[in-house]
CSV table of C-alpha atoms in Angstrom, one decimal:
chain,number,residue,atom,x,y,z
A,41,MET,CA,0.0,0.2,-0.2
A,42,ASN,CA,3.0,1.9,0.6
A,43,GLY,CA,4.4,1.5,-2.5
A,44,LEU,CA,0.7,2.3,-4.1
A,45,ALA,CA,0.6,6.2,-1.9
A,46,GLU,CA,3.9,6.4,-3.2
A,47,LEU,CA,3.2,5.8,-7.2
A,48,ALA,CA,0.1,8.0,-6.3
A,49,HIS,CA,2.7,10.8,-5.3
A,50,THR,CA,4.9,11.3,-8.5
A,51,LEU,CA,1.9,10.3,-10.9
A,52,ALA,CA,0.5,14.3,-8.9
A,53,PRO,CA,-2.0,16.0,-11.7
A,54,GLY,CA,1.1,18.2,-11.5
A,55,LEU,CA,3.8,15.8,-13.3
A,56,LEU,CA,0.7,14.2,-15.2
A,57,TYR,CA,-0.9,17.0,-17.3
A,58,PRO,CA,2.4,19.0,-18.4
A,59,THR,CA,3.9,15.4,-19.3
A,60,GLY,CA,0.2,14.9,-21.6
A,61,GLY,CA,0.5,18.7,-22.9
A,62,ALA,CA,4.0,17.5,-24.1
A,63,ILE,CA,3.3,14.8,-25.5
A,64,LEU,CA,0.2,16.4,-27.5
A,65,PHE,CA,2.5,19.5,-28.4
A,66,ALA,CA,5.1,16.8,-29.7
A,67,MET,CA,2.1,14.9,-31.3
A,68,GLY,CA,0.8,18.2,-33.3
A,69,LEU,CA,4.2,18.9,-34.9
A,70,TYR,CA,4.1,15.3,-36.2
A,71,GLY,CA,1.2,16.5,-37.4
A,72,LEU,CA,2.1,19.8,-39.4
A,73,ILE,CA,4.7,17.7,-40.3
A,74,ARG,CA,3.1,14.9,-42.3
A,75,ARG,CA,-0.1,16.6,-43.4
A,76,HIS,CA,-1.0,18.5,-46.6
A,77,HIS,CA,-3.9,19.6,-46.3
A,78,LEU,CA,-3.9,23.2,-44.3
A,79,VAL,CA,-7.5,22.6,-42.2
A,80,LEU,CA,-5.0,19.3,-41.5
A,81,ARG,CA,-2.1,22.0,-40.5
A,82,ILE,CA,-4.6,24.2,-38.5
A,83,LEU,CA,-6.0,21.2,-37.1
A,84,ALA,CA,-2.1,20.7,-35.6
A,85,LEU,CA,-1.2,23.6,-34.7
A,86,ASN,CA,-4.8,23.9,-32.8
A,87,ILE,CA,-3.4,20.8,-30.8
A,88,MET,CA,0.0,21.8,-30.6
A,89,GLY,CA,-1.6,24.9,-28.6
A,90,SER,CA,-4.1,22.4,-26.0
A,91,GLY,CA,-0.8,21.1,-25.0
A,92,VAL,CA,0.7,24.6,-23.9
A,93,PHE,CA,-2.4,25.1,-22.2
A,94,MET,CA,-2.4,21.6,-20.8
A,95,VAL,CA,1.4,22.2,-19.4
A,96,LEU,CA,0.6,25.6,-18.1
A,97,LEU,CA,-2.7,24.8,-15.8
A,98,GLY,CA,-0.4,21.4,-15.3
A,99,VAL,CA,1.9,23.8,-13.7
A,100,ALA,CA,-1.2,25.9,-12.5
A,101,ALA,CA,-2.5,24.0,-10.2
A,102,ARG,CA,1.2,22.1,-8.3
A,103,GLY,CA,1.7,22.6,-5.0
A,104,GLU,CA,-0.8,23.0,-1.9
A,105,GLY,CA,-3.4,25.3,-2.3
A,106,PRO,CA,-5.5,27.2,-4.8
A,107,PRO,CA,-4.4,27.1,-8.9
A,108,ASP,CA,-2.3,29.8,-10.2
A,109,PRO,CA,-4.9,32.3,-11.2
A,110,VAL,CA,-2.4,34.3,-13.7
A,111,ALA,CA,-2.1,31.3,-15.6
A,112,GLN,CA,-5.8,29.9,-15.7
A,113,ALA,CA,-6.5,33.5,-16.6
A,114,LEU,CA,-3.4,33.3,-19.4
A,115,THR,CA,-4.8,30.2,-20.4
A,116,LEU,CA,-8.5,31.9,-21.2
A,117,THR,CA,-6.8,34.4,-23.0
A,118,GLY,CA,-5.1,31.3,-25.7
A,119,ILE,CA,-7.8,30.3,-25.7
A,120,VAL,CA,-9.8,33.4,-27.5
A,121,VAL,CA,-6.8,34.0,-29.2
A,122,ALA,CA,-6.7,30.9,-30.6
A,123,VAL,CA,-10.1,31.0,-32.0
A,124,SER,CA,-9.2,34.4,-33.4
A,125,ALA,CA,-6.2,33.1,-35.4
A,126,THR,CA,-8.3,30.0,-36.5
A,127,ALA,CA,-11.0,31.5,-37.8
A,128,PHE,CA,-8.5,34.0,-39.9
A,129,ALA,CA,-6.1,30.6,-40.9
A,130,LEU,CA,-9.8,29.5,-42.2
A,131,ALA,CA,-11.0,32.5,-44.0
A,132,LEU,CA,-7.2,32.5,-45.7
A,133,VAL,CA,-7.9,28.7,-47.0
A,134,VAL,CA,-11.0,29.0,-48.2
A,135,HIS,CA,-9.4,32.5,-50.4
A,136,LEU,CA,-7.0,29.8,-51.3
A,137,THR,CA,-9.1,27.5,-52.4
A,138,ARG,CA,-11.2,30.3,-54.8
A,139,LEU,CA,-8.5,31.7,-56.4
A,140,THR,CA,-5.8,28.1,-57.2
A,141,GLY,CA,-9.6,25.3,-56.8
A,142,HIS,CA,-7.0,23.7,-53.8
A,143,ALA,CA,-6.3,23.5,-50.4
A,144,VAL,CA,-3.1,21.5,-50.3
A,145,MET,CA,0.8,22.9,-49.6
A,146,LEU,CA,2.4,20.1,-51.2
A,147,PRO,CA,6.3,19.4,-49.9
A,148,GLY,CA,9.1,20.6,-52.2
A,149,PRO,CA,9.7,24.5,-52.4
A,150,PRO,CA,8.2,26.6,-53.7
A,151,ASP,CA,8.0,26.3,-57.9
A,152,ASP,CA,8.2,30.0,-59.0
A,153,ASP,CA,8.0,29.5,-62.3
A,154,ALA,CA,4.4,28.5,-62.3
A,155,PRO,CA,2.3,30.9,-63.8
A,156,VAL,CA,0.2,32.7,-61.9
A,157,GLU,CA,-3.4,33.8,-62.4
A,158,ASP,CA,-4.8,36.5,-62.2
A,159,ILE,CA,-6.3,37.5,-58.8
A,160,SER,CA,-7.5,40.7,-59.5
A,161,ARG,CA,-10.5,39.3,-61.8
A,162,GLU,CA,-11.2,36.8,-60.0
A,163,GLU,CA,-11.5,38.9,-56.4
A,164,HIS,CA,-14.7,41.0,-57.6
A,165,HIS,CA,-16.3,37.4,-57.7
A,166,ALA,CA,-15.7,36.6,-54.0
A,167,ASP,CA,-18.6,37.5,-53.3
A,168,GLY,CA,-20.7,35.3,-55.5
A,169,GLY,CA,-20.7,37.8,-58.4
A,170,PRO,CA,-22.1,36.5,-62.3
A,171,ALA,CA,-19.0,35.0,-63.0
A,172,ALA,CA,-17.0,31.5,-62.1
A,173,PRO,CA,-13.4,31.4,-63.7
A,174,HIS,CA,-13.7,28.3,-66.7
A,175,PRO,CA,-12.7,24.3,-64.8
A,176,ASP,CA,-10.1,24.7,-67.6
A,177,GLN,CA,-8.6,27.7,-66.8
A,178,ASP,CA,-7.1,26.6,-63.4
A,179,ARG,CA,-5.5,23.4,-64.7
A,180,ASN,CA,-3.8,24.7,-68.6
A,181,PRO,CA,-3.0,28.4,-68.5
B,44,MET,CA,-9.6,7.8,-3.8
B,45,SER,CA,-6.0,9.6,-4.9
B,46,LEU,CA,-5.3,5.8,-6.6
B,47,LEU,CA,-8.6,6.6,-8.2
B,48,LEU,CA,-7.9,9.7,-9.6
B,49,VAL,CA,-4.8,8.6,-10.5
B,50,ILE,CA,-6.6,6.0,-13.3
B,51,PHE,CA,-9.2,8.7,-13.4
B,52,ASP,CA,-6.3,11.2,-14.5
B,53,LEU,CA,-4.3,8.4,-16.8
B,54,VAL,CA,-7.7,7.3,-19.2
B,55,LEU,CA,-8.4,11.3,-19.4
B,56,LEU,CA,-5.1,11.6,-20.8
B,57,ALA,CA,-4.9,8.5,-22.6
B,58,GLY,CA,-8.3,9.2,-23.9
B,59,ILE,CA,-7.5,12.7,-25.2
B,60,ILE,CA,-3.9,11.9,-26.6
B,61,GLY,CA,-5.7,9.3,-28.4
B,62,VAL,CA,-8.6,11.3,-30.0
B,63,ALA,CA,-5.7,13.4,-31.2
B,64,TRP,CA,-3.4,11.1,-32.5
B,65,ARG,CA,-6.9,9.9,-34.4
B,66,CYS,CA,-7.7,13.2,-35.7
B,67,LEU,CA,-4.8,14.0,-37.1
B,68,ALA,CA,-4.5,10.4,-39.0
B,69,SER,CA,-7.4,11.1,-40.3
B,70,THR,CA,-7.9,11.2,-43.9
B,71,ASP,CA,-11.5,12.7,-44.1
B,72,LEU,CA,-11.4,16.3,-43.1
B,73,PHE,CA,-14.7,15.9,-42.3
B,74,ARG,CA,-13.7,12.9,-39.9
B,75,ALA,CA,-11.2,14.7,-38.3
B,76,VAL,CA,-13.0,18.1,-37.8
B,77,VAL,CA,-15.9,15.5,-35.8
B,78,LEU,CA,-12.6,14.3,-33.8
B,79,PHE,CA,-11.3,17.5,-32.7
B,80,ILE,CA,-14.4,19.2,-31.1
B,81,THR,CA,-14.4,16.0,-29.3
B,82,PHE,CA,-10.9,16.6,-28.1
B,83,GLY,CA,-11.6,20.1,-27.3
B,84,LEU,CA,-15.1,18.5,-25.0
B,85,LEU,CA,-12.1,15.4,-23.6
B,86,LEU,CA,-9.8,18.5,-22.9
B,87,ALA,CA,-12.2,21.1,-20.9
B,88,LEU,CA,-13.4,17.8,-18.5
B,89,ALA,CA,-9.0,18.0,-17.8
B,90,TRP,CA,-9.8,21.3,-17.1
B,91,VAL,CA,-12.3,20.3,-14.4
B,92,ARG,CA,-9.4,17.7,-12.9
B,93,LEU,CA,-7.1,21.0,-13.6
B,94,GLU,CA,-9.1,23.5,-10.9
B,95,ALA,CA,-10.3,26.0,-13.8
B,96,PRO,CA,-13.7,26.2,-14.1
B,97,ASP,CA,-13.5,28.5,-15.9
B,98,ILE,CA,-11.3,27.2,-18.7
B,99,ALA,CA,-12.8,24.2,-19.2
B,100,LEU,CA,-16.8,26.9,-19.9
B,101,ALA,CA,-14.4,28.8,-21.7
B,102,GLU,CA,-13.0,25.0,-23.8
B,103,ALA,CA,-16.5,23.5,-24.1
B,104,ALA,CA,-17.7,26.9,-25.5
B,105,ILE,CA,-15.5,28.0,-27.8
B,106,GLY,CA,-12.8,25.8,-28.1
B,107,ALA,CA,-15.1,23.5,-28.8
B,108,GLY,CA,-18.2,24.4,-29.7
B,109,ILE,CA,-17.3,28.2,-31.8
B,110,THR,CA,-13.9,26.1,-33.4
B,111,GLY,CA,-16.0,23.2,-34.3
B,112,ALA,CA,-18.8,25.6,-36.2
B,113,LEU,CA,-15.6,27.7,-37.6
B,114,LEU,CA,-14.1,24.3,-39.0
B,115,LEU,CA,-17.3,22.4,-40.5
B,116,VAL,CA,-18.8,25.4,-42.2
B,117,THR,CA,-15.2,25.9,-43.9
B,118,LEU,CA,-15.7,22.0,-45.3
B,119,GLU,CA,-19.2,23.4,-46.3
B,120,ARG,CA,-17.4,26.6,-48.7
B,121,LEU,CA,-14.0,23.8,-49.4
B,122,ARG,CA,-16.6,21.6,-51.1
B,123,SER,CA,-19.3,23.9,-52.9
B,124,ILE,CA,-15.8,26.2,-54.3
B,125,MET,CA,-15.0,22.6,-55.6
B,126,ALA,CA,-18.1,21.8,-57.2
B,127,GLU,CA,-18.5,25.0,-58.5
B,128,ARG,CA,-15.2,25.5,-60.3
B,129,HIS,CA,-15.8,21.5,-61.6
B,130,SER,CA,-19.5,22.5,-62.9
B,131,GLY,CA,-18.7,26.0,-64.1
B,132,ARG,CA,-22.1,27.6,-62.6
B,133,PRO,CA,-21.9,29.5,-59.8
B,134,HIS,CA,-24.2,28.7,-56.7
B,135,THR,CA,-24.6,25.5,-57.8
B,136,PRO,CA,-25.9,23.1,-54.6
B,137,PRO,CA,-23.5,20.8,-52.4
B,138,PRO,CA,-23.2,17.5,-54.7
B,139,ASP,CA,-24.5,14.3,-52.9
B,140,PRO,CA,-21.3,13.7,-50.8
B,141,SER,CA,-20.4,10.4,-53.0
B,142,GLY,CA,-20.7,11.9,-56.2
B,143,PRO,CA,-17.5,12.1,-58.2
B,144,HIS,CA,-13.5,11.9,-56.4
B,145,ALA,CA,-12.6,15.2,-58.3
B,146,LEU,CA,-15.0,17.3,-55.6
B,147,LEU,CA,-14.5,15.2,-53.2
B,148,ARG,CA,-10.4,16.2,-53.3
B,149,ALA,CA,-11.1,19.3,-51.4
B,150,LEU,CA,-12.5,17.1,-48.2
B,151,HIS,CA,-9.6,14.6,-48.5
B,152,ASP,CA,-6.2,14.3,-48.0
B,153,PRO,CA,-3.9,11.0,-48.5
B,154,PRO,CA,-2.0,9.6,-46.2
B,155,PRO,CA,1.8,11.5,-46.0
B,156,GLU,CA,4.5,10.1,-48.2
B,157,ARG,CA,6.4,7.4,-46.3
B,158,HIS,CA,9.8,9.2,-47.2
B,159,SER,CA,8.9,12.6,-44.3
B,160,PHE,CA,8.2,10.0,-42.0
B,161,PHE,CA,11.7,9.5,-40.1
B,162,PRO,CA,12.7,13.0,-39.6
B,163,ALA,CA,8.9,13.9,-39.4
B,164,LEU,CA,8.6,11.5,-36.2
B,165,ILE,CA,12.2,11.9,-34.9
B,166,PHE,CA,12.0,15.6,-34.6
B,167,ALA,CA,8.9,15.8,-32.8
B,168,LEU,CA,10.2,13.1,-30.4
B,169,VAL,CA,14.0,15.6,-29.8
B,170,VAL,CA,11.3,18.4,-29.4
B,171,GLY,CA,8.7,16.1,-26.7
B,172,SER,CA,11.3,14.6,-25.2
B,173,LEU,CA,12.8,17.7,-24.5
B,174,LEU,CA,9.6,19.7,-22.7
B,175,VAL,CA,9.4,16.5,-20.6
B,176,THR,CA,13.0,16.5,-19.4
B,177,ALA,CA,12.4,20.6,-18.7
B,178,LEU,CA,8.7,20.5,-17.0
B,179,TRP,CA,9.4,17.5,-15.0
B,180,HIS,CA,12.9,19.1,-13.4
B,181,GLN,CA,11.1,22.4,-12.9
B,182,PRO,CA,12.0,23.4,-9.6
B,183,GLN,CA,8.6,23.7,-6.8
B,184,SER,CA,7.2,27.7,-6.4
B,185,THR,CA,4.1,28.8,-5.0
B,186,GLY,CA,3.4,31.1,-8.7
B,187,LEU,CA,2.1,34.1,-8.4
B,188,GLU,CA,-1.6,32.8,-6.7
B,189,PRO,CA,-0.4,34.5,-2.8
B,190,VAL,CA,0.8,37.4,-4.6
B,191,VAL,CA,-3.0,38.3,-6.4
B,192,ASP,CA,-4.7,36.2,-2.8
B,193,ALA,CA,-2.7,39.7,-1.1
B,194,HIS,CA,-4.4,42.1,-4.0
B,195,MET,CA,-7.9,41.4,-4.0
B,196,ASP,CA,-9.0,44.1,-1.8
B,197,VAL,CA,-8.4,46.3,-4.1
B,198,SER,CA,-9.2,44.6,-7.1
B,199,GLY,CA,-13.2,45.6,-7.2
B,200,VAL,CA,-14.7,41.8,-7.9
B,201,ASP,CA,-14.6,38.7,-5.8
B,202,HIS,CA,-13.0,36.1,-8.1
B,203,PRO,CA,-9.3,35.9,-9.0
B,204,ILE,CA,-9.6,34.7,-12.3
B,205,THR,CA,-11.3,38.1,-13.4
B,206,ALA,CA,-9.5,40.7,-11.2
B,207,VAL,CA,-6.1,39.3,-13.4
B,208,LEU,CA,-8.1,39.0,-16.0
B,209,LEU,CA,-9.5,43.4,-15.4
B,210,ASN,CA,-7.2,44.6,-13.3
B,211,PHE,CA,-4.0,43.7,-12.3
B,212,ARG,CA,-3.0,42.0,-16.0
B,213,ALA,CA,-6.1,44.2,-18.5
B,214,TYR,CA,-3.3,45.5,-20.2
B,215,ASP,CA,-2.9,41.7,-21.2
B,216,THR,CA,-6.9,41.1,-21.8
B,217,PHE,CA,-6.7,44.6,-24.2
B,218,LEU,CA,-4.4,43.4,-26.5
B,219,GLU,CA,-6.6,40.1,-26.9
B,220,LEU,CA,-9.5,42.2,-28.0
B,221,ALA,CA,-7.5,44.3,-30.1
B,222,ILE,CA,-6.6,40.9,-31.8
B,223,VAL,CA,-10.1,39.5,-32.0
B,224,LEU,CA,-10.9,42.8,-33.6
B,225,ILE,CA,-7.8,42.5,-36.2
B,226,ALA,CA,-8.7,38.4,-36.9
B,227,LEU,CA,-12.0,40.2,-37.9
B,228,LEU,CA,-10.4,42.6,-40.0
B,229,GLY,CA,-8.2,40.3,-41.8
B,230,ALA,CA,-10.7,38.1,-42.3
B,231,TRP,CA,-13.8,41.1,-44.1
B,232,SER,CA,-10.1,42.2,-46.0
B,233,LEU,CA,-10.3,39.4,-48.0
B,234,GLY,CA,-13.8,39.7,-49.6
B,235,ARG,CA,-17.4,41.1,-49.4
B,236,HIS,CA,-20.0,39.1,-47.4
B,237,ASP,CA,-20.8,35.1,-48.5
B,238,LEU,CA,-22.8,33.2,-48.8
B,239,ILE,CA,-23.4,30.2,-46.3
B,240,PRO,CA,-23.6,27.7,-48.7
B,241,ALA,CA,-26.1,25.9,-46.0
B,242,ARG,CA,-28.6,23.4,-47.6
B,243,PRO,CA,-32.0,23.8,-46.0
B,244,ALA,CA,-33.4,23.4,-43.3
B,245,PRO,CA,-34.6,20.4,-43.0
B,246,GLY,CA,-38.4,19.8,-41.1
B,247,PRO,CA,-39.0,21.2,-38.2
B,248,ILE,CA,-37.1,20.5,-36.3
B,249,LEU,CA,-34.7,23.0,-36.3
B,250,PRO,CA,-36.7,25.6,-36.2
B,251,GLY,CA,-38.2,24.7,-33.1
B,252,THR,CA,-35.3,23.5,-30.9
B,253,LEU,CA,-34.3,26.6,-32.0
B,254,ARG,CA,-37.0,28.2,-30.4
B,255,LEU,CA,-36.4,27.2,-27.5
B,256,LEU,CA,-32.5,27.1,-27.3
B,257,VAL,CA,-31.4,31.0,-28.0
B,258,PRO,CA,-33.5,32.8,-25.1
B,259,VAL,CA,-31.8,30.0,-22.8
B,260,ALA,CA,-28.8,30.4,-24.4
B,261,ILE,CA,-28.8,34.5,-23.9
B,262,VAL,CA,-30.2,33.6,-20.2
B,263,THR,CA,-27.3,32.1,-19.4
B,264,GLY,CA,-25.2,34.4,-21.2
B,265,VAL,CA,-25.3,37.2,-19.5
B,266,TYR,CA,-25.8,35.0,-16.4
B,267,VAL,CA,-22.1,33.6,-16.9
B,268,LEU,CA,-21.6,36.9,-17.3
B,269,TRP,CA,-22.9,38.7,-14.4
B,270,ALA,CA,-21.6,36.0,-12.1
B,271,GLY,CA,-17.8,36.6,-13.7
B,272,SER,CA,-17.4,39.3,-10.9
B,273,HIS,CA,-17.4,36.7,-8.0
B,274,ALA,CA,-17.1,32.9,-9.9
B,275,PRO,CA,-16.2,31.8,-12.9
B,276,GLY,CA,-17.4,33.3,-15.6
B,277,GLY,CA,-17.2,36.0,-17.3
B,278,ALA,CA,-16.8,37.9,-20.7
B,279,PHE,CA,-15.2,35.4,-22.6
B,280,GLN,CA,-17.6,32.9,-21.8
B,281,ALA,CA,-20.5,34.1,-22.1
B,282,GLY,CA,-19.5,36.4,-25.8
B,283,ALA,CA,-18.8,33.0,-26.6
B,284,ILE,CA,-22.6,31.3,-25.4
B,285,LEU,CA,-23.8,34.3,-27.4
B,286,GLY,CA,-21.9,34.1,-29.9
B,287,ALA,CA,-22.9,29.9,-30.2
B,288,ALA,CA,-26.4,31.1,-30.1
B,289,GLY,CA,-26.2,34.1,-32.9
B,290,ILE,CA,-24.2,31.3,-35.0
B,291,LEU,CA,-27.2,28.8,-34.9
B,292,LEU,CA,-29.7,32.0,-35.9
B,293,VAL,CA,-27.3,32.1,-38.8
B,294,LEU,CA,-27.2,28.6,-39.9
B,295,ALA,CA,-31.1,27.9,-39.4
B,296,ARG,CA,-32.1,30.7,-41.5
B,297,PRO,CA,-29.5,30.7,-44.7
B,298,ARG,CA,-32.7,31.8,-47.0
B,299,GLN,CA,-34.4,35.4,-44.9
B,300,LEU,CA,-30.9,36.7,-43.3
B,301,PRO,CA,-31.1,39.8,-43.2
B,302,MET,CA,-28.8,42.3,-44.3
B,303,ALA,CA,-26.6,43.2,-41.0
B,304,PRO,CA,-27.0,47.5,-40.8
B,305,GLY,CA,-23.1,48.4,-41.4
B,306,ILE,CA,-22.5,50.8,-39.0
B,307,PRO,CA,-24.3,49.1,-35.6
B,308,LEU,CA,-22.7,46.0,-36.6
B,309,ARG,CA,-19.3,48.4,-36.4
B,310,LEU,CA,-20.0,50.0,-33.2
B,311,GLY,CA,-20.6,47.0,-31.5
B,312,ILE,CA,-17.8,45.3,-33.0
B,313,THR,CA,-15.5,48.0,-32.0
B,314,ALA,CA,-17.2,48.6,-29.2
B,315,GLY,CA,-15.2,46.3,-26.1
B,316,VAL,CA,-11.3,47.7,-27.7
B,317,ALA,CA,-12.3,51.7,-27.6
B,318,LEU,CA,-14.4,51.5,-24.1
B,319,PHE,CA,-11.3,49.5,-22.3
B,320,LEU,CA,-9.0,52.0,-24.2
B,321,LEU,CA,-11.6,54.8,-23.1
B,322,VAL,CA,-11.1,53.4,-19.3
B,323,GLY,CA,-7.2,53.0,-19.5
B,324,LEU,CA,-6.9,56.4,-21.0
B,325,TYR,CA,-8.8,58.0,-18.5
B,326,GLY,CA,-6.8,56.0,-15.9
B,327,LEU,CA,-3.1,57.4,-17.6
B,328,GLY,CA,-5.3,61.1,-16.8
B,329,ALA,CA,-6.6,60.7,-13.4
B,330,GLY,CA,-2.6,59.2,-12.0
B,331,HIS,CA,-3.3,55.7,-12.0
B,332,GLY,CA,-1.6,54.9,-14.9
B,333,PHE,CA,-2.7,53.4,-18.6
B,334,LEU,CA,-5.4,51.1,-17.4
B,335,GLY,CA,-5.5,52.3,-13.7
B,336,TYR,CA,-8.5,52.3,-12.1
B,337,ALA,CA,-9.4,54.5,-8.7
B,338,ASP,CA,-10.3,51.4,-5.8
B,339,ALA,CA,-13.7,52.7,-5.4
B,340,TRP,CA,-14.4,53.1,-9.7
B,341,ALA,CA,-13.4,49.9,-10.2
B,342,TYR,CA,-16.3,47.7,-9.9
B,343,PRO,CA,-18.4,49.5,-11.6
B,344,LEU,CA,-16.0,50.3,-14.8
B,345,ILE,CA,-14.6,46.4,-14.8
B,346,ILE,CA,-18.3,45.3,-15.0
B,347,LEU,CA,-18.4,48.2,-18.1
B,348,ILE,CA,-16.1,47.0,-19.5
B,349,GLU,CA,-17.3,43.4,-19.2
B,350,VAL,CA,-20.5,44.5,-21.0
B,351,ALA,CA,-18.9,46.0,-24.4
B,352,ALA,CA,-16.6,43.1,-24.8
B,353,THR,CA,-19.2,40.2,-24.3
B,354,LEU,CA,-21.2,42.6,-26.7
B,355,SER,CA,-17.6,42.9,-28.9
B,356,ILE,CA,-17.1,39.4,-29.0
B,357,ALA,CA,-20.4,37.7,-29.5
B,358,LEU,CA,-20.8,40.0,-32.7
B,359,THR,CA,-17.5,39.2,-33.6
B,360,LEU,CA,-17.4,35.6,-33.6
B,361,VAL,CA,-20.7,35.6,-36.0
B,362,ALA,CA,-19.1,37.6,-38.5
B,363,LEU,CA,-16.3,35.7,-37.9
B,364,PHE,CA,-18.3,32.9,-39.1
B,365,VAL,CA,-20.3,34.4,-41.7
B,366,ALA,CA,-17.0,35.5,-43.2
B,367,GLY,CA,-16.7,38.7,-45.1
B,368,ARG,CA,-17.7,41.9,-44.8
B,369,PRO,CA,-21.3,42.9,-45.0
B,370,ALA,CA,-22.2,43.4,-48.7
B,371,GLY,CA,-23.9,46.7,-49.6
B,372,ASP,CA,-22.0,49.2,-47.8
B,373,ASP,CA,-18.6,49.4,-50.4
B,374,ALA,CA,-16.3,52.3,-50.5
């Protein structure tokens, strides 16, 4: 029973949750490198952020007494900033898809010689204007 | 008892990590998004376990709810854009999910290539083990809890987290509201009001539920805002709850969505930052420093800022969901 109590002490939330947060951060990093679809990359970034929040809150809950309110308030701020950044990133993904026809970031260096579509012309159709570009236009410019 | 709690912690962490892994490994984006929402709800449970009910409220409302809605509407937009490009006709109804493969490319990501496996794995392992090592060898400290506790009587509120957010570290909160506003400006700069490619609401269930849910959400939001001065709650959670009610309204009536009036909408969106800035400048002029309050005025000023911030956050979240600046007021 003594050994069990010792184990419970070692696995206190103040150590367990920061470790879990570090694992989440590393997993998000792995996903960010491996996946190519931009929505999945945004999800990976959010998982990394959640790992950071878990580290902060886990460290805040260490020791005796009530948890550290400053770390908790910063996490609250972080969650709201994360949702704003995610919303902006998703708007960018939608816009990119509208311009290029895909939302995938392919591996390898960017192809600087690739023809660029005329963005200024298409922007005016972003609000659901009269004409969408011809489907073949983006593939065989 | 503590052994049971350890088992609970281990099971919860295993669940969180497992769901995150399935989410990142998924080839179907819809599936990944649903798993991410589950991930957020499990996180909220973990925050309760870590004695952070404020964060749990915010995570459930913002992290799981609003982010999930934003992700789902993005998938729907991507699907509709692909369908539009494919057919060459604008505003075609969303295709059947079991349609041709070309349309589904927007919502699928093939499994990653083999050659990036080992570099990514080694990089993630190194970063993860460095983090774990650093966290396990951190010196013991009591944090800032005693300092906050000692100054609670001058903060104007009874809840430590609200005191930190709106008094002790008001500068952070001010900048956070500014970031929320800038994110919306960024989204608006990308184009005008975009039609939400929602399918028509099937049957009477959604409007009926909505009629019951929206008043409850408004009462809950106002209560959470009011409770923030002495219990878990506050402007961000309340803003998220009201924003979620707004998103539900937008979703349920895509056909007869009234045009948002430009000037009142913009005033509401900037109210939080503007009022915060005014109060901060007033404090500077009155000799309390930027964002400092006179002790007697702390409570009414905090409540005032919180009400404005709630309004701004709720409106901004709905506007971010709709995406694109309102139609009909081009310069």
